Amino acid sequence: MRILIVEDEPTLGQQLKSTLEQNGYAVDLSTDGEDGHFLGSTEEYDAVILDLGLPEIDGLTVLGMWRKEGRKFPVLVLTARDSWSDKVAGLDAGADDYLAKPFQTEELIARLRALIRRASGNTSSELTAGDVRLDTRSGRVTLKGEPVKLTAQEYKLLSYLMHHKGKVVSRTELIEHIYDQDFDRDSNTIEVFVTRIRKKLGAEVITTIRGLGYSLDDPADQPRA
Amino acid sequence: MRILIVEDEPTLGQQLKSTLEQNGYAVDLSTDGEDGHFLGSTEEYDAVILDLGLPEIDGLTVLGMWRKEGRKFPVLVLTARDSWSDKVAGLDAGADDYLAKPFQTEELIARLRALIRRASGNTSSELTAGDVRLDTRSGRVTLKGEPVKLTAQEYKLLSYLMHHKGKVVSRTELIEHIYDQDFDRDSNTIEVFVTRIRKKLGAEVITTIRGLGYSLDDPADQPRA
DNA sequence: CCTCGACGATCAGGATACGCATAAATGTCC
DNA sequence: GGACATTTATGCGTATCCTGATCGTCGAGG
């Protein structure tokens, strides 16, 4: 999953970035409103963390612009103080959740996870497809109850597919969502990891749709396939 | 485990701090409400000891603010006298336990231990994983019944992992919970202690999840692995 | 029905970052 | 001041990731 952080204070921003990366997210960091707005408008993110107290352009303005442009990613708003008016304004402008500074990183992670989960239409933190089960809280994957060891990239790829079960996901979409900004787009890493995952979880979990991409289907959703 | 003490009387506060440290806790001490509130909001604590009779901001107010902000750590409230009304108000405001001054440090420790245990979802004061058993009351660790000598830091690290059995714990999370406020975040002490613990208890007790952190698994939870 | 082209799957080698282990330096407590 | 615990520093080994090449397969058109 790929996250955008818009935070003017460099120390906090950098710290957030590395914390999130340690939790398996691909993270882009922007330190001003204009650049942040541009990134959010051009790149693909699964969630955005937005500080309201930005220099130059206000965070609320940026959020408003995104929504007007039709960007739908969930936005978690950070605000300097527990100011009630900011909260109302934020939610009005289209924020999906709200966290007052200062905050604990663990809570931020928990909320972010919940936002991404809800945005993809899932209600539980446990995603299942056939015999495969993925727990987004503990970061564990099991096959028929047996724990399976996945590497970081394998996990990211599988996680994205499971969050979009049934949808056909193109290779470029996968690259955009599991790598951050600077990454060589034409490479066959995706294929390599799909192969690896199939080896560990069984070939049938990921279906190839020639010319379009991949799709992860839950047999339970299709009585006969 | 990391504790925050908010106590205006310096003598008592300092004394509590060193007692708790002797019992294997990492302790931050704050002598006024405002600073205490800030610490509780920004740092990661496994429990908080809060004196109600504070100058400037009242202890109850601080507690109320924390709960409103969504802070979930267990709070043990200290009050000057055995005043019934204070107790009711404290529990109302979200306190988890209550102790009247003067008190025996033994009792404080015992209650603290119980609070932390309950907060992590454990019911017994004895935590086990495979052949390893950790008694939070005596601070003793045994391997297949044989007592094992652990140093203070080794114990803290193991204890935190055993309180969160099965969860993937990142290195920063470990640092935040076994060291107090001022500590150099980028150092490799965690790795060193993990190595030491593995040497004493066997390499299999702590699993490494590359790029994410460590995890302590109980073989009993996974029928066959 | 066969052939060819395009796309995807697979494999193996090399680069790299990550975690491990050890030793040396520093700190702390009797 | 000595013993022990803790932290820092450093080299090593290896899992993981990426690259590029080759092999396999699907499907359209002849």
Coordinates of C-alpha atoms (C1' of nucleotides) in Angstrom, one line a residue:
Chain A
M1 CA 0.0 0.0 0.0
R2 CA 1.2 3.4 -0.9
I3 CA 0.9 6.5 1.3
L4 CA 1.4 10.2 0.8
I5 CA 2.5 12.3 3.8
V6 CA 2.1 16.1 3.6
E7 CA 3.8 17.5 6.6
D8 CA 5.8 20.7 6.7
E9 CA 7.9 19.9 9.8
P10 CA 10.8 17.9 8.3
T11 CA 11.7 16.0 11.5
L12 CA 8.2 14.7 12.1
G13 CA 7.7 14.0 8.4
Q14 CA 10.8 11.9 8.1
Q15 CA 10.1 10.0 11.3
L16 CA 6.6 9.2 10.1
K17 CA 7.9 8.1 6.8
S18 CA 10.3 5.6 8.3
T19 CA 7.8 4.3 10.8
L20 CA 5.3 3.6 8.0
E21 CA 7.9 2.0 5.8
Q22 CA 8.8 -0.3 8.7
N23 CA 5.2 -1.3 8.7
G24 CA 5.3 -2.3 5.1
Y25 CA 4.0 0.8 3.3
A26 CA 5.5 2.6 0.3
V27 CA 5.7 6.2 1.3
D28 CA 6.1 9.5 -0.5
L29 CA 6.8 12.6 1.7
S30 CA 6.0 16.2 0.7
T31 CA 6.9 19.2 2.9
D32 CA 4.7 21.8 1.3
G33 CA 1.1 22.2 0.2
E34 CA 1.7 22.9 -3.5
D35 CA 4.0 20.0 -4.1
G36 CA 1.8 17.8 -1.9
H37 CA -1.3 18.7 -3.9
F38 CA 0.5 17.9 -7.2
L39 CA 1.6 14.5 -6.0
G40 CA -1.8 13.7 -4.7
S41 CA -3.3 14.7 -8.1
T42 CA -0.9 12.7 -10.3
E43 CA 0.2 9.7 -8.3
E44 CA -1.8 6.8 -7.0
Y45 CA -2.2 6.6 -3.3
D46 CA -4.1 4.3 -1.0
A47 CA -4.3 6.9 1.7
V48 CA -3.0 10.4 2.5
I49 CA -1.8 11.9 5.8
L50 CA -2.4 15.6 5.7
D51 CA -1.2 18.2 8.1
L52 CA -3.5 21.2 8.3
G53 CA -1.0 23.7 9.5
L54 CA 1.0 24.1 6.3
P55 CA 2.8 27.2 5.1
E56 CA 1.8 28.8 1.8
I57 CA -1.3 26.8 0.9
D58 CA -3.5 25.7 3.8
G59 CA -4.1 22.0 4.2
L60 CA -7.8 22.4 4.0
T61 CA -7.5 24.1 0.7
V62 CA -5.4 21.3 -0.7
L63 CA -8.0 18.8 0.6
G64 CA -10.8 20.8 -1.0
M65 CA -9.0 20.9 -4.4
W66 CA -8.4 17.1 -4.4
R67 CA -12.1 16.4 -3.7
K68 CA -13.1 18.9 -6.4
E69 CA -10.8 17.1 -8.8
G70 CA -12.5 13.8 -7.9
R71 CA -9.7 12.2 -5.9
K72 CA -11.2 9.6 -3.7
F73 CA -8.3 8.3 -1.5
P74 CA -9.0 8.4 2.2
V75 CA -7.5 11.4 4.0
L76 CA -6.3 11.3 7.6
V77 CA -6.0 14.9 8.9
L78 CA -3.5 16.0 11.4
T79 CA -4.1 19.2 13.3
A80 CA -1.8 21.0 15.8
R81 CA -4.2 21.3 18.6
D82 CA -7.4 19.7 19.7
S83 CA -9.4 22.5 18.1
W84 CA -13.0 21.7 17.6
S85 CA -13.5 24.1 14.7
D86 CA -10.6 22.6 12.7
K87 CA -12.1 19.2 13.2
V88 CA -15.5 20.3 11.8
A89 CA -13.9 22.2 9.0
G90 CA -11.7 19.2 8.2
L91 CA -14.6 16.7 8.1
D92 CA -16.6 19.2 6.0
A93 CA -13.8 19.5 3.5
G94 CA -13.8 15.7 3.0
A95 CA -11.5 14.3 5.6
D96 CA -12.1 10.7 6.5
D97 CA -10.5 10.7 9.9
Y98 CA -8.9 13.1 12.3
L99 CA -6.0 12.9 14.7
A100 CA -4.9 15.7 17.0
K101 CA -1.2 16.4 17.5
P102 CA 0.6 15.3 19.4
F103 CA -0.3 11.7 18.8
Q104 CA 1.1 8.2 19.3
T105 CA 2.5 6.5 16.3
E106 CA 0.8 3.3 17.1
E107 CA -2.5 4.9 17.0
L108 CA -1.7 6.5 13.7
I109 CA -0.9 3.1 12.2
A110 CA -4.0 1.6 13.5
R111 CA -6.2 4.4 12.1
L112 CA -4.4 4.2 8.7
R113 CA -5.0 0.5 8.5
A114 CA -8.7 1.0 9.3
L115 CA -9.0 3.7 6.6
I116 CA -7.4 1.6 3.9
R117 CA -9.5 -1.3 4.9
R118 CA -12.8 0.7 4.8
A119 CA -11.8 2.4 1.5
S120 CA -11.5 -1.0 -0.1
G121 CA -14.9 -2.0 1.2
N122 CA -13.7 -4.5 3.7
T123 CA -15.0 -4.6 7.2
S124 CA -12.7 -7.0 9.0
S125 CA -9.0 -6.7 9.4
E126 CA -8.8 -10.3 8.2
L127 CA -9.0 -10.8 4.5
T128 CA -9.7 -14.3 3.0
A129 CA -9.8 -15.8 -0.4
G130 CA -10.2 -19.5 -0.7
D131 CA -7.8 -21.2 1.7
V132 CA -5.7 -18.1 2.0
R133 CA -6.1 -15.8 5.0
L134 CA -4.3 -12.5 5.5
D135 CA -4.4 -10.6 8.8
T136 CA -3.6 -7.0 8.3
R137 CA -3.0 -6.3 12.0
S138 CA -0.4 -8.9 12.7
G139 CA 0.9 -9.1 9.1
R140 CA 0.5 -12.8 9.0
V141 CA -0.6 -15.0 6.1
T142 CA -1.9 -18.6 6.5
L143 CA -2.9 -21.3 4.0
K144 CA -5.5 -23.7 5.3
G145 CA -4.6 -22.5 8.7
E146 CA -0.9 -23.2 8.2
P147 CA 1.3 -20.1 8.6
V148 CA 3.2 -19.1 5.4
K149 CA 6.4 -17.1 5.4
L150 CA 6.2 -14.3 2.9
T151 CA 8.9 -11.7 2.2
A152 CA 8.2 -8.0 2.4
Q153 CA 7.5 -7.5 -1.3
E154 CA 5.5 -10.7 -1.6
Y155 CA 3.3 -9.5 1.2
K156 CA 2.8 -6.1 -0.2
L157 CA 1.7 -7.5 -3.6
L158 CA -0.6 -10.1 -2.0
S159 CA -2.1 -7.5 0.3
Y160 CA -3.0 -5.2 -2.5
L161 CA -4.6 -8.0 -4.5
M162 CA -6.6 -9.1 -1.5
H163 CA -7.8 -5.6 -0.8
H164 CA -9.2 -5.6 -4.3
K165 CA -10.5 -9.1 -4.5
G166 CA -12.2 -9.9 -7.8
K167 CA -10.9 -6.8 -9.6
V168 CA -8.5 -7.1 -12.5
V169 CA -5.4 -5.3 -11.5
S170 CA -2.9 -4.2 -14.2
R171 CA 0.8 -4.5 -13.8
T172 CA 1.3 -0.8 -13.7
E173 CA -1.3 -0.4 -11.1
L174 CA 0.5 -2.9 -8.9
I175 CA 3.8 -1.1 -9.4
E176 CA 2.2 2.2 -8.5
H177 CA 0.8 0.9 -5.3
I178 CA 3.6 -1.2 -3.9
Y179 CA 6.6 1.0 -4.8
D180 CA 7.2 4.6 -4.0
Q181 CA 7.8 7.5 -6.4
D182 CA 11.2 6.6 -7.8
F183 CA 11.1 3.2 -9.3
D184 CA 12.0 1.8 -12.7
R185 CA 8.6 1.2 -14.2
D186 CA 9.6 -1.2 -16.9
S187 CA 10.9 -4.2 -15.1
N188 CA 9.4 -7.6 -14.6
T189 CA 9.6 -7.7 -10.8
I190 CA 5.8 -8.1 -10.6
E191 CA 5.9 -11.3 -12.6
V192 CA 8.7 -12.6 -10.5
F193 CA 6.8 -12.0 -7.3
V194 CA 3.6 -13.4 -8.7
T195 CA 5.5 -16.6 -9.5
R196 CA 6.9 -16.7 -5.9
I197 CA 3.5 -16.2 -4.3
R198 CA 2.0 -18.9 -6.5
K199 CA 4.7 -21.3 -5.4
K200 CA 4.0 -20.7 -1.8
L201 CA 0.2 -20.5 -1.9
G202 CA -0.7 -22.5 -4.9
A203 CA -1.0 -21.5 -8.6
E204 CA -4.8 -21.0 -8.5
V205 CA -4.9 -18.1 -6.1
I206 CA -3.8 -15.5 -8.7
T207 CA -5.4 -15.6 -12.1
T208 CA -3.7 -14.1 -15.1
I209 CA -5.8 -12.1 -17.5
R210 CA -3.8 -11.9 -20.7
G211 CA -3.1 -8.3 -21.8
L212 CA -4.8 -6.8 -18.8
G213 CA -3.2 -8.0 -15.6
Y214 CA -3.9 -10.2 -12.6
S215 CA -7.0 -11.0 -10.5
L216 CA -7.4 -12.6 -7.2
D217 CA -10.7 -14.4 -7.0
D218 CA -12.4 -16.0 -4.0
P219 CA -13.9 -19.4 -5.1
A220 CA -16.7 -18.8 -2.6
D221 CA -17.9 -15.8 -4.6
Q222 CA -18.3 -17.9 -7.8
P223 CA -20.3 -21.1 -7.1
R224 CA -18.8 -22.7 -10.2
A225 CA -15.9 -21.3 -12.1
Chain B
M1 CA 7.6 -2.1 30.1
R2 CA 7.5 1.7 30.2
I3 CA 5.8 3.7 32.8
L4 CA 4.9 7.4 33.2
I5 CA 4.7 8.9 36.7
V6 CA 2.9 12.2 37.2
E7 CA 3.6 13.3 40.8
D8 CA 4.2 16.8 42.0
E9 CA 6.0 16.0 45.2
P10 CA 9.6 15.5 44.0
T11 CA 10.8 13.2 46.8
L12 CA 8.0 10.7 46.4
G13 CA 8.2 10.9 42.6
Q14 CA 11.9 10.2 42.6
Q15 CA 11.6 7.4 45.1
L16 CA 8.8 5.8 43.0
K17 CA 10.9 6.1 39.9
S18 CA 13.9 4.3 41.3
T19 CA 11.7 1.6 42.9
L20 CA 10.0 0.9 39.6
E21 CA 13.3 0.9 37.8
Q22 CA 14.7 -1.6 40.2
N23 CA 11.7 -3.7 39.3
G24 CA 12.6 -3.7 35.6
Y25 CA 10.5 -0.8 34.3
A26 CA 11.6 2.1 32.1
V27 CA 10.3 5.2 33.9
D28 CA 9.6 8.8 32.9
L29 CA 8.8 11.2 35.7
S30 CA 6.8 14.4 35.4
T31 CA 6.2 16.8 38.2
D32 CA 3.4 18.9 36.8
G33 CA 0.1 18.3 35.0
E34 CA 0.8 20.1 31.8
D35 CA 4.1 18.4 31.1
G36 CA 2.7 15.1 32.2
H37 CA -0.2 15.4 29.8
F38 CA 2.1 16.2 27.0
L39 CA 4.3 13.1 27.7
G40 CA 1.3 10.9 27.9
S41 CA 0.0 12.1 24.6
T42 CA 3.3 11.8 22.7
E43 CA 5.2 8.8 24.1
E44 CA 4.3 5.2 24.3
Y45 CA 3.5 4.0 27.8
D46 CA 2.3 0.6 29.1
A47 CA 0.8 2.2 32.2
V48 CA 0.6 5.6 33.9
I49 CA 0.7 6.4 37.6
L50 CA -1.2 9.7 38.2
D51 CA -1.4 11.8 41.3
L52 CA -4.7 13.6 41.6
G53 CA -3.5 16.4 43.8
L54 CA -1.4 18.4 41.2
P55 CA -0.8 22.1 41.1
E56 CA -1.9 24.0 38.0
I57 CA -3.9 21.4 36.2
D58 CA -5.8 18.9 38.2
G59 CA -5.0 15.2 37.7
L60 CA -8.6 14.4 36.9
T61 CA -8.5 17.0 34.1
V62 CA -5.4 15.5 32.7
L63 CA -6.9 12.0 32.8
G64 CA -10.1 13.3 31.1
M65 CA -8.1 14.9 28.3
W66 CA -6.2 11.7 27.6
R67 CA -9.3 9.7 27.4
K68 CA -10.9 12.2 25.1
E69 CA -7.9 12.0 22.9
G70 CA -8.3 8.3 22.8
R71 CA -5.3 7.3 24.9
K72 CA -5.9 3.8 26.1
F73 CA -3.0 3.0 28.5
P74 CA -4.2 1.9 31.9
V75 CA -4.0 4.6 34.6
L76 CA -3.4 4.0 38.3
V77 CA -4.7 6.9 40.3
L78 CA -3.0 8.1 43.5
T79 CA -5.0 10.3 45.9
A80 CA -3.9 12.0 49.1
R81 CA -6.4 10.6 51.4
D82 CA -8.9 7.8 51.3
S83 CA -11.6 10.1 50.1
W84 CA -14.5 8.3 48.7
S85 CA -15.7 11.1 46.4
D86 CA -12.2 11.3 44.7
K87 CA -12.3 7.6 44.0
V88 CA -15.7 7.8 42.3
A89 CA -14.7 10.8 40.3
G90 CA -11.4 9.1 39.3
L91 CA -13.1 5.9 38.1
D92 CA -15.6 8.0 36.3
A93 CA -12.9 9.9 34.4
G94 CA -11.5 6.6 33.2
A95 CA -9.0 5.4 35.8
D96 CA -8.4 1.7 35.9
D97 CA -7.3 1.4 39.5
Y98 CA -7.0 3.4 42.6
L99 CA -4.6 3.6 45.5
A100 CA -4.8 5.8 48.6
K101 CA -1.7 7.5 50.0
P102 CA 0.1 6.5 52.0
F103 CA 0.6 3.1 50.5
Q104 CA 3.1 0.3 50.5
T105 CA 5.3 0.2 47.4
E106 CA 4.8 -3.5 47.3
E107 CA 1.1 -3.0 46.7
L108 CA 1.7 -0.4 44.0
I109 CA 4.0 -2.7 42.2
A110 CA 1.5 -5.5 42.4
R111 CA -1.3 -3.4 41.1
L112 CA 0.8 -2.0 38.3
R113 CA 1.7 -5.5 37.2
A114 CA -1.9 -6.5 37.2
L115 CA -2.9 -3.5 35.1
I116 CA -0.2 -4.2 32.5
R117 CA -1.1 -7.8 32.4
R118 CA -4.8 -7.2 31.9
A119 CA -4.1 -4.4 29.3
S120 CA -2.2 -6.9 27.1
G121 CA -5.0 -9.4 27.4
N122 CA -3.2 -11.9 29.6
T123 CA -5.0 -13.4 32.5
S124 CA -2.2 -15.1 34.5
S125 CA 0.9 -13.5 35.9
E126 CA 2.8 -16.4 34.4
L127 CA 3.5 -16.0 30.7
T128 CA 4.6 -19.1 28.7
A129 CA 5.8 -19.7 25.1
G130 CA 7.1 -23.2 24.3
D131 CA 9.5 -24.2 27.0
V132 CA 10.0 -20.7 28.2
R133 CA 8.2 -19.4 31.2
L134 CA 8.2 -15.9 32.6
D135 CA 6.8 -15.1 36.0
T136 CA 6.0 -11.4 36.1
R137 CA 5.6 -11.5 39.9
S138 CA 9.1 -12.7 40.7
G139 CA 10.7 -11.5 37.6
R140 CA 12.1 -15.0 37.0
V141 CA 12.5 -16.8 33.8
T142 CA 12.8 -20.6 33.4
L143 CA 13.6 -22.8 30.4
K144 CA 12.1 -26.3 30.7
G145 CA 11.8 -25.6 34.4
E146 CA 15.5 -24.7 34.7
P147 CA 16.0 -21.1 36.0
V148 CA 17.8 -18.8 33.6
K149 CA 19.7 -15.7 34.6
L150 CA 18.7 -12.7 32.4
T151 CA 20.1 -9.2 32.7
A152 CA 17.8 -6.2 33.2
Q153 CA 17.5 -5.3 29.5
E154 CA 17.3 -8.9 28.4
Y155 CA 14.4 -9.3 30.7
K156 CA 12.6 -6.1 29.6
L157 CA 12.9 -7.1 26.0
L158 CA 11.7 -10.7 26.5
S159 CA 8.9 -9.5 28.8
Y160 CA 7.5 -7.1 26.2
L161 CA 7.6 -9.8 23.5
M162 CA 5.9 -12.3 25.8
H163 CA 3.2 -9.8 26.6
H164 CA 2.5 -9.4 22.9
K165 CA 2.9 -13.0 21.8
G166 CA 2.3 -13.6 18.1
K167 CA 2.4 -10.0 17.1
V168 CA 5.1 -8.7 14.9
V169 CA 7.0 -6.1 16.9
S170 CA 9.1 -3.5 15.1
R171 CA 12.5 -2.4 16.4
T172 CA 11.2 1.1 17.1
E173 CA 8.3 -0.2 19.0
L174 CA 10.6 -2.2 21.2
I175 CA 12.9 0.8 21.8
E176 CA 9.9 2.9 22.7
H177 CA 8.7 0.4 25.3
I178 CA 11.8 -0.7 27.0
Y179 CA 13.8 2.6 27.2
D180 CA 12.7 5.9 28.7
Q181 CA 12.4 9.2 27.0
D182 CA 16.0 10.1 26.0
F183 CA 17.5 7.4 24.1
D184 CA 19.4 7.3 20.8
R185 CA 16.9 5.7 18.4
D186 CA 19.4 4.5 15.8
S187 CA 21.6 2.0 17.6
N188 CA 21.8 -1.7 17.4
T189 CA 21.2 -2.6 21.0
I190 CA 18.0 -4.4 20.2
E191 CA 19.8 -6.8 17.9
V192 CA 22.5 -7.4 20.5
F193 CA 20.0 -8.3 23.2
V194 CA 18.0 -10.5 20.8
T195 CA 21.2 -12.4 20.1
R196 CA 21.9 -12.7 23.9
I197 CA 18.4 -14.0 24.6
R198 CA 18.6 -16.5 21.8
K199 CA 21.9 -17.8 23.2
K200 CA 20.3 -18.3 26.6
L201 CA 16.9 -19.6 25.6
G202 CA 17.5 -21.1 22.2
A203 CA 17.4 -19.5 18.8
E204 CA 13.9 -20.6 18.0
V205 CA 12.1 -18.5 20.6
I206 CA 12.4 -15.3 18.7
T207 CA 11.5 -15.2 15.0
T208 CA 13.0 -12.5 12.8
I209 CA 10.7 -11.0 10.2
R210 CA 13.1 -9.4 7.8
G211 CA 12.4 -5.7 7.3
L212 CA 9.6 -5.6 9.8
G213 CA 10.8 -6.7 13.2
Y214 CA 10.6 -9.7 15.6
S215 CA 7.9 -12.0 16.7
L216 CA 7.6 -14.4 19.6
D217 CA 5.5 -17.4 18.8
D218 CA 4.1 -20.1 21.0
P219 CA 4.5 -23.5 19.2
A220 CA 1.3 -24.5 21.1
D221 CA -0.7 -22.0 19.1
Q222 CA 0.4 -23.5 15.8
P223 CA -0.4 -27.2 15.7
R224 CA 2.2 -28.0 13.1
A225 CA 4.6 -25.4 11.6
Chain C
dC1 C1' -5.4 -27.1 -37.9
dC2 C1' -0.9 -25.1 -38.0
dT3 C1' 2.2 -21.2 -37.5
dC4 C1' 3.8 -17.3 -35.8
dG5 C1' 4.0 -13.5 -32.8
dA6 C1' 3.4 -11.5 -28.4
dC7 C1' 3.0 -11.9 -23.8
dG8 C1' 3.8 -14.1 -19.5
dA9 C1' 6.4 -17.6 -16.6
dT10 C1' 10.5 -19.2 -14.9
dC11 C1' 15.3 -19.5 -13.7
dA12 C1' 19.8 -18.3 -12.3
dG13 C1' 23.3 -14.8 -11.3
dG14 C1' 24.8 -10.8 -9.0
dA15 C1' 24.1 -6.6 -6.1
dT16 C1' 22.6 -5.0 -1.9
dA17 C1' 20.7 -4.1 2.3
dC18 C1' 19.7 -6.3 6.5
dG19 C1' 20.5 -8.7 10.6
dC20 C1' 24.1 -11.5 13.3
dA21 C1' 27.9 -12.1 15.9
dT22 C1' 31.9 -10.6 18.1
dA23 C1' 34.9 -7.6 20.4
dA24 C1' 36.1 -3.3 22.2
dA25 C1' 34.6 0.9 24.7
dT26 C1' 31.9 3.0 27.9
dG27 C1' 29.0 3.2 31.8
dT28 C1' 27.2 1.7 36.4
dC29 C1' 26.9 -0.3 40.8
dC30 C1' 28.9 -2.2 45.0
Chain D
dG1 C1' 38.6 0.0 41.9
dG2 C1' 36.8 -4.1 40.2
dA3 C1' 33.1 -6.8 38.3
dC4 C1' 29.4 -6.7 35.5
dA5 C1' 26.0 -4.8 32.4
dT6 C1' 25.2 -2.0 28.5
dT7 C1' 26.3 0.4 24.4
dT8 C1' 29.1 1.3 20.3
dA9 C1' 31.6 -0.2 16.5
dT10 C1' 32.8 -3.3 12.8
dG11 C1' 33.2 -7.2 9.6
dC12 C1' 30.7 -11.2 7.9
dG13 C1' 27.0 -14.1 6.1
dT14 C1' 22.9 -14.4 3.8
dA15 C1' 18.0 -13.6 2.6
dT16 C1' 15.9 -10.9 -0.5
dC17 C1' 15.4 -8.3 -4.5
dC18 C1' 16.3 -7.1 -9.2
dT19 C1' 18.0 -8.0 -13.8
dG20 C1' 18.2 -10.2 -18.1
dA21 C1' 17.8 -14.3 -20.7
dT22 C1' 15.3 -18.2 -22.0
dC23 C1' 11.5 -21.0 -22.2
dG24 C1' 6.5 -21.8 -22.4
dT25 C1' 1.9 -20.7 -23.8
dC26 C1' -2.0 -18.5 -25.5
dG27 C1' -4.6 -16.9 -29.3
dA28 C1' -5.3 -14.7 -33.8
dG29 C1' -5.0 -15.2 -38.6
dG30 C1' -3.8 -17.7 -42.5

